[in-house]
PDB file of C-alpha atoms and ligand atoms in Angstrom:
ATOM      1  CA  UNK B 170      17.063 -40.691 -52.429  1.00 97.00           C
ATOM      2  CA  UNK B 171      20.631 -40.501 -54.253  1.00 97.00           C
ATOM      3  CA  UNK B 172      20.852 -41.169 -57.946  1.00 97.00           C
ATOM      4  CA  UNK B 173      24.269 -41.355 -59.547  1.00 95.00           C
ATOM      5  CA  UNK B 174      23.321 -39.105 -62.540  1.00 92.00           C
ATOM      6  CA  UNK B 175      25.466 -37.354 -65.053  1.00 88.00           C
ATOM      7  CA  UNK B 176      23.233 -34.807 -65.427  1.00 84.00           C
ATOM      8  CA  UNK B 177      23.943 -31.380 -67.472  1.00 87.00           C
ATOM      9  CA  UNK B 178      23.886 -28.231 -65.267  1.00 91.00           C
ATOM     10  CA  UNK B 179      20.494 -27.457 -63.440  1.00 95.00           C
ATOM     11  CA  UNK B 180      19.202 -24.568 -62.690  1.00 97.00           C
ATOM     12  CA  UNK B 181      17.467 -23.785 -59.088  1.00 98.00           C
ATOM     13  CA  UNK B 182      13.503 -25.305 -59.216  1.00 98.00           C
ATOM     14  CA  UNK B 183      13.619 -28.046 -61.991  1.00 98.00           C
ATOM     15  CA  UNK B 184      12.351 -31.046 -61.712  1.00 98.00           C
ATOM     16  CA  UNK B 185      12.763 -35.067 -62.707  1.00 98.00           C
ATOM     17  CA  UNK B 186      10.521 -37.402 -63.920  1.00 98.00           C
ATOM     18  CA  UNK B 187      11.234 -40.297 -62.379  1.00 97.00           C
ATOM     19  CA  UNK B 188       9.989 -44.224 -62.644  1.00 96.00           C
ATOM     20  CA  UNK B 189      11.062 -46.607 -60.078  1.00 94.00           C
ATOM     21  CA  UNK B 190      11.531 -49.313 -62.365  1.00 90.00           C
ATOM     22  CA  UNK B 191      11.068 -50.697 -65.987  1.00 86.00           C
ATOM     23  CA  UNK B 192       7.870 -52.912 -64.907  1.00 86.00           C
ATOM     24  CA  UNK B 193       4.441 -51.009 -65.826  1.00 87.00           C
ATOM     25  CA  UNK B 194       3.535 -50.466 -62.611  1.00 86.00           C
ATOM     26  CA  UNK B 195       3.862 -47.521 -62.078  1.00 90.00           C
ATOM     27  CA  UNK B 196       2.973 -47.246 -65.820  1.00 92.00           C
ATOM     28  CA  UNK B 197       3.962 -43.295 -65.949  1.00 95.00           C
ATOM     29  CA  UNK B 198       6.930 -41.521 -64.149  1.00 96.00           C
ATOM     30  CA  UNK B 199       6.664 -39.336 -61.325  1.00 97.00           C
ATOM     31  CA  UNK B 200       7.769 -35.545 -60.957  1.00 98.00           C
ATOM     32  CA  UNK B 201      10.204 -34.360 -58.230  1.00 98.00           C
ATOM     33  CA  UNK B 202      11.967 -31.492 -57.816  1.00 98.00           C
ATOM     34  CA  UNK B 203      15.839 -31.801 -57.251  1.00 98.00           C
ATOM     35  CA  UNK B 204      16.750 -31.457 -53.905  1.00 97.00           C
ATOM     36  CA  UNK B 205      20.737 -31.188 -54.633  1.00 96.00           C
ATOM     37  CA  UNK B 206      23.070 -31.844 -57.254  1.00 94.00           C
ATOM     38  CA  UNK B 207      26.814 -32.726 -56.813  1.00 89.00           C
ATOM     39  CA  UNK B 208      28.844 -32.421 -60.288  1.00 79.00           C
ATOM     40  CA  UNK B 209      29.886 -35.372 -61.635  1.00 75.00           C
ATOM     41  CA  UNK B 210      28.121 -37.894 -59.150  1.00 86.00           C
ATOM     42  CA  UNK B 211      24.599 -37.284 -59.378  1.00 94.00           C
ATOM     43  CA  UNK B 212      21.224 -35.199 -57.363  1.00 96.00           C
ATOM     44  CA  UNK B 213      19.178 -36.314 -54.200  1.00 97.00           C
ATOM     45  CA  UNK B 214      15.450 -36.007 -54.247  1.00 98.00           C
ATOM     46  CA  UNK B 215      13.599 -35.542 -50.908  1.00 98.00           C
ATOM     47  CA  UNK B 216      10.271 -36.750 -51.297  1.00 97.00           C
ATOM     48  CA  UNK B 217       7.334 -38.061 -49.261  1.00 96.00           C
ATOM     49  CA  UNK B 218       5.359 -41.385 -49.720  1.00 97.00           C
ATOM     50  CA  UNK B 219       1.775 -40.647 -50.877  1.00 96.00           C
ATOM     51  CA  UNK B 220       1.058 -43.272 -53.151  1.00 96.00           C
ATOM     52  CA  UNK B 221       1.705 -46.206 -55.074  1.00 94.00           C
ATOM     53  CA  UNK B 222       5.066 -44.919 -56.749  1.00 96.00           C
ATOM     54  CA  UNK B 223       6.391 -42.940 -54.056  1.00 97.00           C
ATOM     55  CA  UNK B 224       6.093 -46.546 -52.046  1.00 97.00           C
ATOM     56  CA  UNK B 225       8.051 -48.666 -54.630  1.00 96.00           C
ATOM     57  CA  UNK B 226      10.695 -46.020 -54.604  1.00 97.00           C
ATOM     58  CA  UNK B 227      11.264 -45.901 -50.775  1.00 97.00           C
ATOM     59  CA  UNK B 228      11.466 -49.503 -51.329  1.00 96.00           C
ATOM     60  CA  UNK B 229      14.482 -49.895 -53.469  1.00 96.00           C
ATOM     61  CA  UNK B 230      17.596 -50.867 -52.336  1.00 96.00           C
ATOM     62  CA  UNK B 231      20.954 -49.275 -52.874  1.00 96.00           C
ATOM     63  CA  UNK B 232      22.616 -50.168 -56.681  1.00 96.00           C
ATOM     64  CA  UNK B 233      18.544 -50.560 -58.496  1.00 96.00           C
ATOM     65  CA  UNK B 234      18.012 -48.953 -61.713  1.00 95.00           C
ATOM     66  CA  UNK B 235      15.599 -45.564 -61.488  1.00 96.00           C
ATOM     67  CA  UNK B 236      14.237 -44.574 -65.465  1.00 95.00           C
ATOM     68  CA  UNK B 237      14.758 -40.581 -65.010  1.00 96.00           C
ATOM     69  CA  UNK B 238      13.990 -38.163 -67.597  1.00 96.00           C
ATOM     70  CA  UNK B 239      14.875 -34.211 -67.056  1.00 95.00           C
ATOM     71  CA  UNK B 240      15.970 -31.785 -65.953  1.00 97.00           C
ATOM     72  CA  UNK B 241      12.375 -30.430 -66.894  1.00 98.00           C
ATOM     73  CA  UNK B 242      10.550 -27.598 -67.034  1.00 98.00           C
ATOM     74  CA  UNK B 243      11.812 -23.474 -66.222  1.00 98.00           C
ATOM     75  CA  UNK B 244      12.990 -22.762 -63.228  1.00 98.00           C
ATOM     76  CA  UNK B 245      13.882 -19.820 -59.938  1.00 98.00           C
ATOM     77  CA  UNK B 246      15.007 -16.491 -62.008  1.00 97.00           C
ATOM     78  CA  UNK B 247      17.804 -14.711 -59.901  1.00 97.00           C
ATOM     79  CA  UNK B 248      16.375 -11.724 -57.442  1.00 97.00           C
ATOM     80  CA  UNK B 249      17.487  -8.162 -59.043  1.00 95.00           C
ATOM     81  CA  UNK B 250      20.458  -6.775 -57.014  1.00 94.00           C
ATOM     82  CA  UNK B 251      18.916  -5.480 -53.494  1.00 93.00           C
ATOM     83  CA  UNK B 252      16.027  -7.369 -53.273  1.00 96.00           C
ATOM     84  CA  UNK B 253      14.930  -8.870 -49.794  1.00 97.00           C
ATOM     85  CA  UNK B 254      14.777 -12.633 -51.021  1.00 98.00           C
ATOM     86  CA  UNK B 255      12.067 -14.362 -48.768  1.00 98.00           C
ATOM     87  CA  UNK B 256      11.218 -17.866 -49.324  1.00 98.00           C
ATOM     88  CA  UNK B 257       8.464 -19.364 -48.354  1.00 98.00           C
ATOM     89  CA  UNK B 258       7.668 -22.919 -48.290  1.00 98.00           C
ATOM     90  CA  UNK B 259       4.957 -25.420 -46.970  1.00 97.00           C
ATOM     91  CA  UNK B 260       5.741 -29.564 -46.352  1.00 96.00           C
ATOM     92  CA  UNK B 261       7.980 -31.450 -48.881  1.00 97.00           C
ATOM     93  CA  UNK B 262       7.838 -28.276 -50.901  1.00 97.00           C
ATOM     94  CA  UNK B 263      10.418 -27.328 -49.609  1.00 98.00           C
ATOM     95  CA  UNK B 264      12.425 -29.273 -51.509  1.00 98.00           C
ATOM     96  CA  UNK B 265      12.034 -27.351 -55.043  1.00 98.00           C
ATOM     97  CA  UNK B 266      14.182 -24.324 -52.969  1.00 98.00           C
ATOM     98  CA  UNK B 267      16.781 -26.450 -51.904  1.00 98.00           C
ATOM     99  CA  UNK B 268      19.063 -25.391 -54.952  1.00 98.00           C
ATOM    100  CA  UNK B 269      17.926 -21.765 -55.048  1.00 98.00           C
ATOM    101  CA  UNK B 270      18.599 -21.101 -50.936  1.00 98.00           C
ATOM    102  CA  UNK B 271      22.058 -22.178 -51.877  1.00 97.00           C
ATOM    103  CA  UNK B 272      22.414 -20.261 -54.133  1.00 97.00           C
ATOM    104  CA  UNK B 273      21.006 -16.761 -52.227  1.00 97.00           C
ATOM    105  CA  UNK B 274      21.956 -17.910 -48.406  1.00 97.00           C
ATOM    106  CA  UNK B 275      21.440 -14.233 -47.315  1.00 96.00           C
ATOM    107  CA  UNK B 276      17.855 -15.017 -47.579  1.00 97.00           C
ATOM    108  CA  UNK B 277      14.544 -15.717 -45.207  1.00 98.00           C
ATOM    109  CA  UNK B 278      13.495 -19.091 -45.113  1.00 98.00           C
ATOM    110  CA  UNK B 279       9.453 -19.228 -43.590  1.00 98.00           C
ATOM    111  CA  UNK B 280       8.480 -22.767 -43.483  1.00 98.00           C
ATOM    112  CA  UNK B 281       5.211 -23.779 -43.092  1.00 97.00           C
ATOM    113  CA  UNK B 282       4.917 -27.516 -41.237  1.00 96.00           C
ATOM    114  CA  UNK B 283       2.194 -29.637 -39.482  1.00 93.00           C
ATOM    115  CA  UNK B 284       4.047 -30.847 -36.662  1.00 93.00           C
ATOM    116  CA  UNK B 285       7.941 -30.765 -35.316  1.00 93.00           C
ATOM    117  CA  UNK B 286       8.594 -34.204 -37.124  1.00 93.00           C
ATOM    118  CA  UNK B 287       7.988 -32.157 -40.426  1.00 94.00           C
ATOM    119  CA  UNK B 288       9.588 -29.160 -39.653  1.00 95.00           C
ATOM    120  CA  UNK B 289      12.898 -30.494 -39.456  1.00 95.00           C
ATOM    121  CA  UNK B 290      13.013 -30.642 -43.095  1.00 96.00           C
ATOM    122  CA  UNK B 291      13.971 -26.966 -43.111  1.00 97.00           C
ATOM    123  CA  UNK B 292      17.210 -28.370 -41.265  1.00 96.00           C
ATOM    124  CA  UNK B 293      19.206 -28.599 -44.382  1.00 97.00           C
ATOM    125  CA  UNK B 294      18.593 -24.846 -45.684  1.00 97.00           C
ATOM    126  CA  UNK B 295      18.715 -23.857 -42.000  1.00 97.00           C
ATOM    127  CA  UNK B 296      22.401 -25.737 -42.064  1.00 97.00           C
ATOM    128  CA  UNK B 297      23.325 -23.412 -44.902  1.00 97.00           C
ATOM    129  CA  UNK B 298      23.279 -20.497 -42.791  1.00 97.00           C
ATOM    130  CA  UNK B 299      19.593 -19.181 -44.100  1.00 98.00           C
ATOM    131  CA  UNK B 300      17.816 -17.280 -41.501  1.00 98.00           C
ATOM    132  CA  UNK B 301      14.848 -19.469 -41.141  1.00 98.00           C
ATOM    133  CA  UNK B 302      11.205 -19.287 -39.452  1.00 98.00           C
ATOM    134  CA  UNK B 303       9.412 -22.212 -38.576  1.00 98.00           C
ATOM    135  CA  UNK B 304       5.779 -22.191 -38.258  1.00 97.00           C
ATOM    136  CA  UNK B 305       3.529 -25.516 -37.007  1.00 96.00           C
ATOM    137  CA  UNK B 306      -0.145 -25.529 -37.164  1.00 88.00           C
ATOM    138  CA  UNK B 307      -0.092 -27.461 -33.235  1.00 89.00           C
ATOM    139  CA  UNK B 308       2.769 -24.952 -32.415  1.00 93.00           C
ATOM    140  CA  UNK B 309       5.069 -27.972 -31.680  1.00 93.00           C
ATOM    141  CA  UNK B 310       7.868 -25.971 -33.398  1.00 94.00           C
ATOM    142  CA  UNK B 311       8.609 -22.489 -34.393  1.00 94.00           C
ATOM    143  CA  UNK B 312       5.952 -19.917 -34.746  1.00 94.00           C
ATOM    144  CA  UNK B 313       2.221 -21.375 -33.953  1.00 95.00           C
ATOM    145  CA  UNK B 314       0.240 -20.346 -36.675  1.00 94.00           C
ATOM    146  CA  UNK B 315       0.570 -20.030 -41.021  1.00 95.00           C
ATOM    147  CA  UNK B 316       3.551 -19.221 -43.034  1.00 96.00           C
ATOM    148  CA  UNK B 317       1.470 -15.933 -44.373  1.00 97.00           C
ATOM    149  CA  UNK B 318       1.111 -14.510 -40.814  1.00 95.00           C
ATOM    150  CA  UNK B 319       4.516 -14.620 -40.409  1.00 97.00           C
ATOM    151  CA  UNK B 320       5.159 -13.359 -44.159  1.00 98.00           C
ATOM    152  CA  UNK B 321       2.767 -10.603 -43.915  1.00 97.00           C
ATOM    153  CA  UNK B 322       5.157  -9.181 -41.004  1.00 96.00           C
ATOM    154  CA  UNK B 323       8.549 -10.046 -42.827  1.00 97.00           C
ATOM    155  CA  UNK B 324       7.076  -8.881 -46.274  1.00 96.00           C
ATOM    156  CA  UNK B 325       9.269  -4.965 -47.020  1.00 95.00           C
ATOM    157  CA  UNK B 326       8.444  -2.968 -49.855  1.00 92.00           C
ATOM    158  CA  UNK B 327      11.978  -4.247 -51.656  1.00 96.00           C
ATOM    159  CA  UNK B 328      10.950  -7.851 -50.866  1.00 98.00           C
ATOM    160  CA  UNK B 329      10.934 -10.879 -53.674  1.00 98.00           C
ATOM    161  CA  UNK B 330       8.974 -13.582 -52.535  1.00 98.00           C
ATOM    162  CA  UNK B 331       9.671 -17.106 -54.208  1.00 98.00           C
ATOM    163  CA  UNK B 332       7.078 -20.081 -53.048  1.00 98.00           C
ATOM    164  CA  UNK B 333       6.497 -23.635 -52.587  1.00 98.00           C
ATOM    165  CA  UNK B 334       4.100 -25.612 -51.009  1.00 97.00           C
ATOM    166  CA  UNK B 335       0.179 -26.634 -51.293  1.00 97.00           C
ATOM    167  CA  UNK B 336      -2.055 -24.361 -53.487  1.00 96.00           C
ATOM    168  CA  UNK B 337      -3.970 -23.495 -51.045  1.00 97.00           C
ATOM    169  CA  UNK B 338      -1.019 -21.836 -49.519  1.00 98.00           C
ATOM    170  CA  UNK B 339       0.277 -20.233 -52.829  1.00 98.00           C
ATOM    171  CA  UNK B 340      -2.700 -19.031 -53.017  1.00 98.00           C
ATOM    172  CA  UNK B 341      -2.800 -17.130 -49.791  1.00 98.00           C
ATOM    173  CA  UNK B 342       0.689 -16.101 -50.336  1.00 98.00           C
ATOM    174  CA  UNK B 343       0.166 -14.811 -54.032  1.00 98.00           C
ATOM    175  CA  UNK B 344      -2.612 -12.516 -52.315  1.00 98.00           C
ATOM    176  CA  UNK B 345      -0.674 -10.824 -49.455  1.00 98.00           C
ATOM    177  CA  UNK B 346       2.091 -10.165 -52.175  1.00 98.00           C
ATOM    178  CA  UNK B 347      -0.013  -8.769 -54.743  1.00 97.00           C
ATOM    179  CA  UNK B 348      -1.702  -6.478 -51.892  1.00 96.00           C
ATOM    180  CA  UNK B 349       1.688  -5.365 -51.216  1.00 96.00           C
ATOM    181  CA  UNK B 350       2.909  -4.646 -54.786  1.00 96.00           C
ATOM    182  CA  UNK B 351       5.810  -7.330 -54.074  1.00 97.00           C
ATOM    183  CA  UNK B 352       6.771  -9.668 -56.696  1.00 98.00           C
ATOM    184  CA  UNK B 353       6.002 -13.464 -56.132  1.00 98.00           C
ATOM    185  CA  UNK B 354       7.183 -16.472 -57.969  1.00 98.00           C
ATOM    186  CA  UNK B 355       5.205 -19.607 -57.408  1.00 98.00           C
ATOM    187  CA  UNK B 356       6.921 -22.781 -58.260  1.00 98.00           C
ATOM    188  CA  UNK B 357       3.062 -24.897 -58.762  1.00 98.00           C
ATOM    189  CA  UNK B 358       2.402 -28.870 -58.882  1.00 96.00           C
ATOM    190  CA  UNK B 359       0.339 -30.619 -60.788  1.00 96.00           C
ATOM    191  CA  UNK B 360      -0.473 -34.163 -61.238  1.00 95.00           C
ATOM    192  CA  UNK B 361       1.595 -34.896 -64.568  1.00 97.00           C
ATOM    193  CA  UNK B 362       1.863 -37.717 -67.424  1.00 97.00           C
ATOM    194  CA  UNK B 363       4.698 -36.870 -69.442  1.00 97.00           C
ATOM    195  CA  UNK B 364       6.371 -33.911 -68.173  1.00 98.00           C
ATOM    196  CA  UNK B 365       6.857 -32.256 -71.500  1.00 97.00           C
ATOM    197  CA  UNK B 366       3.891 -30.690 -72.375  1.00 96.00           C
ATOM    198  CA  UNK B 367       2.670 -33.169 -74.665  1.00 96.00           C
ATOM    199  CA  UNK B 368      -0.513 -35.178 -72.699  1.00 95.00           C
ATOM    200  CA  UNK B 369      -2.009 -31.212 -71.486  1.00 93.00           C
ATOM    201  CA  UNK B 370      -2.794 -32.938 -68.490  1.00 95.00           C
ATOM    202  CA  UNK B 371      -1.066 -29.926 -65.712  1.00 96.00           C
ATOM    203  CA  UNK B 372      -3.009 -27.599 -67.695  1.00 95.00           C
ATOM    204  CA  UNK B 373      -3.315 -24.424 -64.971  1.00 94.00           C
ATOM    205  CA  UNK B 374      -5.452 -21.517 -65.666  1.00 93.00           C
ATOM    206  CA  UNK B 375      -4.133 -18.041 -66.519  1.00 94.00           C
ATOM    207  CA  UNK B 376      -4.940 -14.689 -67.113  1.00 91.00           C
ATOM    208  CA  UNK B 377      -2.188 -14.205 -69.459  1.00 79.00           C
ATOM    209  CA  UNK B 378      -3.248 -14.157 -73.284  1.00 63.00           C
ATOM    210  CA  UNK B 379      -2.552 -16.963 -75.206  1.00 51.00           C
ATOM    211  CA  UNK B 380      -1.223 -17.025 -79.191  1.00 43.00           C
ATOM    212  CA  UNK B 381      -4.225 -16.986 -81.458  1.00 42.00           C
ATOM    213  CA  UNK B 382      -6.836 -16.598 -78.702  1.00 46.00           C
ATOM    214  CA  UNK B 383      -9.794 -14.889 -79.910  1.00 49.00           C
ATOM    215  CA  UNK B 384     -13.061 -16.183 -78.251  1.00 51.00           C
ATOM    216  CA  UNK B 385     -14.891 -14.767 -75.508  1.00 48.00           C
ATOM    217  CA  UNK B 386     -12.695 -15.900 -72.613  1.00 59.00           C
ATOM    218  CA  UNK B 387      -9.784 -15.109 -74.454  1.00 47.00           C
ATOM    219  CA  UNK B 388      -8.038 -13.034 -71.051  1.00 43.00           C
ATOM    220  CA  UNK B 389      -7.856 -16.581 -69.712  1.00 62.00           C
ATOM    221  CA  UNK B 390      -5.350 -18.884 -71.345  1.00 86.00           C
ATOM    222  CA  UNK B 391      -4.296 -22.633 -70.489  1.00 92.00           C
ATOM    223  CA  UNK B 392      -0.571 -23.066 -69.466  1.00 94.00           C
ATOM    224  CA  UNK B 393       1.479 -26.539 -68.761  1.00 95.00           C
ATOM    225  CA  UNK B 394       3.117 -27.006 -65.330  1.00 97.00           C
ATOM    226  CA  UNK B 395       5.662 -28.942 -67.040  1.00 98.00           C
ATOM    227  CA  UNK B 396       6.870 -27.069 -69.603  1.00 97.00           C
ATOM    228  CA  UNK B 397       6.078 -23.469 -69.173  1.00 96.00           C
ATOM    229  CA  UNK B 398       6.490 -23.441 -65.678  1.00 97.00           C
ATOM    230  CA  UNK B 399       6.928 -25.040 -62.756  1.00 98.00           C
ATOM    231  CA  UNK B 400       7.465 -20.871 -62.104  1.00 98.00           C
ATOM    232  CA  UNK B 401       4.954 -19.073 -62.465  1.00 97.00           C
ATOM    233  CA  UNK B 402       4.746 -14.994 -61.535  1.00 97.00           C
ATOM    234  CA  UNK B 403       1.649 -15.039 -59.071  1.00 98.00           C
ATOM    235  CA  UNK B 404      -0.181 -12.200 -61.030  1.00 96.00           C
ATOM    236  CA  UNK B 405      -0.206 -14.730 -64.263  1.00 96.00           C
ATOM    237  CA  UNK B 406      -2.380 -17.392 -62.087  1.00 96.00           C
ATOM    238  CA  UNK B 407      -6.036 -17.363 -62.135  1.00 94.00           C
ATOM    239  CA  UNK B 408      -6.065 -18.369 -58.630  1.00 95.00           C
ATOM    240  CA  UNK B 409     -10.058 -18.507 -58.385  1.00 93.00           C
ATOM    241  CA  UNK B 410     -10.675 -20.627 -61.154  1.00 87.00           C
ATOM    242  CA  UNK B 411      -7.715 -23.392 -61.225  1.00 82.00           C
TER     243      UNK B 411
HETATM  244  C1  LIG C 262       6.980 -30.098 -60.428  1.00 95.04           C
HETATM  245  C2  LIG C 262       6.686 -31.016 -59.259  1.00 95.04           C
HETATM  246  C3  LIG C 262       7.664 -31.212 -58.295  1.00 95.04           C
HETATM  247  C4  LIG C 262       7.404 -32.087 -57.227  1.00 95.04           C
HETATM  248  N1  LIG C 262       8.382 -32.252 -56.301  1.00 95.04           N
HETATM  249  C5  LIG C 262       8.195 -33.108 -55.286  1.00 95.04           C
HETATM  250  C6  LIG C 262       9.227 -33.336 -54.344  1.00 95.04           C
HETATM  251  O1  LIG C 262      10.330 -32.767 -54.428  1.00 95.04           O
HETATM  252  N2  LIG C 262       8.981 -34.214 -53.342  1.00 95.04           N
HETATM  253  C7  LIG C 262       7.781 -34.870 -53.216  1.00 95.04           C
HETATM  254  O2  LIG C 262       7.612 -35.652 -52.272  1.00 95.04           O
HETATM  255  N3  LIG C 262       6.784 -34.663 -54.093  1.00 95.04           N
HETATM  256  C8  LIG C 262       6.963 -33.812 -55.132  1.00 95.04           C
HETATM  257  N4  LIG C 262       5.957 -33.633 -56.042  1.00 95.04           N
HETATM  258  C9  LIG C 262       4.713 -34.390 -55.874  1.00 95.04           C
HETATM  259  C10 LIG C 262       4.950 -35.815 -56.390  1.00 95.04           C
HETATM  260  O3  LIG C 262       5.058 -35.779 -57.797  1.00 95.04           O
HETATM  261  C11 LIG C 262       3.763 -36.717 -56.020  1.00 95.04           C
HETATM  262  O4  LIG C 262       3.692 -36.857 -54.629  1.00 95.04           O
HETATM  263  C12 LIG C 262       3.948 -38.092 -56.663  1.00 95.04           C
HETATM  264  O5  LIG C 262       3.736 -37.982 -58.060  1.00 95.04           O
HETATM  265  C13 LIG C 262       2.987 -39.087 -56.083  1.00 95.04           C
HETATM  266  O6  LIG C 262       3.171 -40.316 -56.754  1.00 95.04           O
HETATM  267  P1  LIG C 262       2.584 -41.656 -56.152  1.00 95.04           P
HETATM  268  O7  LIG C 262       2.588 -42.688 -57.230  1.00 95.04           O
HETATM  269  O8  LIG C 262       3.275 -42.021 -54.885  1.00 95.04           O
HETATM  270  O9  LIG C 262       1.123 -41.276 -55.740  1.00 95.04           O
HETATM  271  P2  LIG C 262      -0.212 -41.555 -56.564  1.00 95.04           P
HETATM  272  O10 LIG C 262      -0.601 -42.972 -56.298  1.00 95.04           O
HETATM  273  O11 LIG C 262      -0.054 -41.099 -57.972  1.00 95.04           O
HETATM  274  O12 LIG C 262      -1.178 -40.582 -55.806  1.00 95.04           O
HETATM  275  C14 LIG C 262      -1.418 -40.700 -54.392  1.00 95.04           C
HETATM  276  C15 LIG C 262      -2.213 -39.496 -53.918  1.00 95.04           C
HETATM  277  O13 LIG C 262      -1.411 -38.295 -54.065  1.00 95.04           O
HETATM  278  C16 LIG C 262      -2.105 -37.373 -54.920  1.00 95.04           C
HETATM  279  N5  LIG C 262      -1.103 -36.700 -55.766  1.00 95.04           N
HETATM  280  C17 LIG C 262      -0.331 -37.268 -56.733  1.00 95.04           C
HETATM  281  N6  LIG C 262       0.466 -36.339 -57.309  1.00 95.04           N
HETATM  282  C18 LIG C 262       0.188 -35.168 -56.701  1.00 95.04           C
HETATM  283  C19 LIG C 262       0.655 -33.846 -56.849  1.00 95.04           C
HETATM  284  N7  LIG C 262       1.582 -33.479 -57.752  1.00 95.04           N
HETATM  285  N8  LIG C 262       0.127 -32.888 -56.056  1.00 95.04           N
HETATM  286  C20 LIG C 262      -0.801 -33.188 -55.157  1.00 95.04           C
HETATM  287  N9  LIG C 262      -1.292 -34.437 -54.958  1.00 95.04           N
HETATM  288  C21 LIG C 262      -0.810 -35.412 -55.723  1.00 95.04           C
HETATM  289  C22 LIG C 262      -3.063 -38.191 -55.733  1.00 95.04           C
HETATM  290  O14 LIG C 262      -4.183 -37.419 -56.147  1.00 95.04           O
HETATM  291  C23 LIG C 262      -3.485 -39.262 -54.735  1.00 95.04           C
HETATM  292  O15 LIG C 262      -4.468 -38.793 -53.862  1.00 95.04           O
HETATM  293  C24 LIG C 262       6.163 -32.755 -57.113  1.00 95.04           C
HETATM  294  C25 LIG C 262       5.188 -32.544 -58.093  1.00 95.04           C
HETATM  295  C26 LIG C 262       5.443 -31.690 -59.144  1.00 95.04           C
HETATM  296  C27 LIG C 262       4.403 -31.474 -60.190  1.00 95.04           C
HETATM  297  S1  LIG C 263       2.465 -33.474 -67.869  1.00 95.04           S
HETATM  298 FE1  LIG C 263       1.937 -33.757 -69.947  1.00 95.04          FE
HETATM  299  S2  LIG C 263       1.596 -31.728 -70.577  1.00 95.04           S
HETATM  300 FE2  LIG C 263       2.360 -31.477 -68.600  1.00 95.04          FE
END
């Protein structure tokens, strides 16, 4: 979806909020990542119908009104100089690292998809002249198999790994990183409510102190999706315990 938008500069893995119209239904906005920006004009989002507000906005015709608030949260710091940039991405995550692979085009793109029909929404990064792996689970496309056996054999000791996609997948991904002593960035998602950090409703589990924590569990510390992340460093994430 194209939204005329002058929006102030973005930086690679923020995200929207975005409401599909002014009725209350959907009563809260939505978060999205932004797919591409274009000075002046406005951003595309690539999304995927999963629900009620996802459904009104692949209804709306060209010229309706969208209620957008953002650009929100941190976002994709740049690789040191040298660094093997792999990306890694599962489904419509793939769309947070839309900005970033233009950004670093002498990068890996592994994509993780269900089925061919999916994995052609690497195509666009792929167009930018990123090498790119595909990987389907029925082995319609690409690679048959997981993004992380693919990583595992891509993965160099001056590797940077930046990923998006299910946790379940971060998760993995976050592992085989951290058993490698290779830095990982995790953009994660989160159901949200405001997108600012006010409702503490994306509230993920770290291991990272928090201000003023002093009880027993005080290693483990609540952080907000929306506003101190989407990014994460993997080693900050209490992955067994989100
Ligand atoms: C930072 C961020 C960036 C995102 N970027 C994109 C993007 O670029 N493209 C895209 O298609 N989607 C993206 N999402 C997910 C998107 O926000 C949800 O798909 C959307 O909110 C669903 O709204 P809905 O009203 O259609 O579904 P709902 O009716 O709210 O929910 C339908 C179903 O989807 C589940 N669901 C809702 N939100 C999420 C979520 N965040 N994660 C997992 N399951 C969820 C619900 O539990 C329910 O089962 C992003 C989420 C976050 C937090
Ligand atoms: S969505 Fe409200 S605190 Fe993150």
């Amino acid at each position: 979806m194209g939204i005329e938008w002058d929006h102030p500069a973005i930086e690679p893995g923020q995200f929207v909020m975005v409401k599909p119209n002014s009725a209350y239904d959907p009563l809260l906005r939505r978060p999205f990542g932004i797919y591409s920006v274009s000075k002046g004009k406005g951003m595309e989002l690539l999304y995927k119908v999963v629900g009620r507000g996802t459904a009104i906005m692949a209804g709306l015709a060209p010229g309706e009104k969208v209620d957008v608030l953002g650009p929100l949260g941190n976002f994709f710091p740049a690789p040191r100089r040298g660094k093997e940039v792999l990306m890694v991405a599962g489904g419509i995550g793939v769309a947070s690292l839309k900005i970033f692979a233009e950004r670093h085009k002498n990068s890996t793109l592994i994509y993780g998809a269900r089925t061919k029909v999916e994995a052609r929404l690497a195509g666009d990064i792929k167009k930018l002249g990123v090498r790119t792996i595909i990987t389907t689970e029925d082995g319609s496309a690409g690679v048959k198999g997981l993004v992380t056996d693919v990583l595992k054999k891509e993965m160099a000791r001056d590797s940077i790994v930046y990923a998006c996609g299910p946790m379940a997948m971060l998760k993995a991904v976050s592992k085989i990183s951290g058993e490698a002593d290779v830095k990982c960035l995790v953009s994660l998602e989160r159901s949200m409510a405001c997108g600012v950090g006010a409702c503490l409703g994306c509230a993920v589990k770290t291991l990272e102190r928090g201000m003023g924590c002093n009880h027993n569990d005080a290693a483990k510390t609540l952080k907000m999706v929306c506003a101190d992340g989407p990014v994460f460093d993997a080693t900050a994430i209490d992955w067994e315990n989100l």
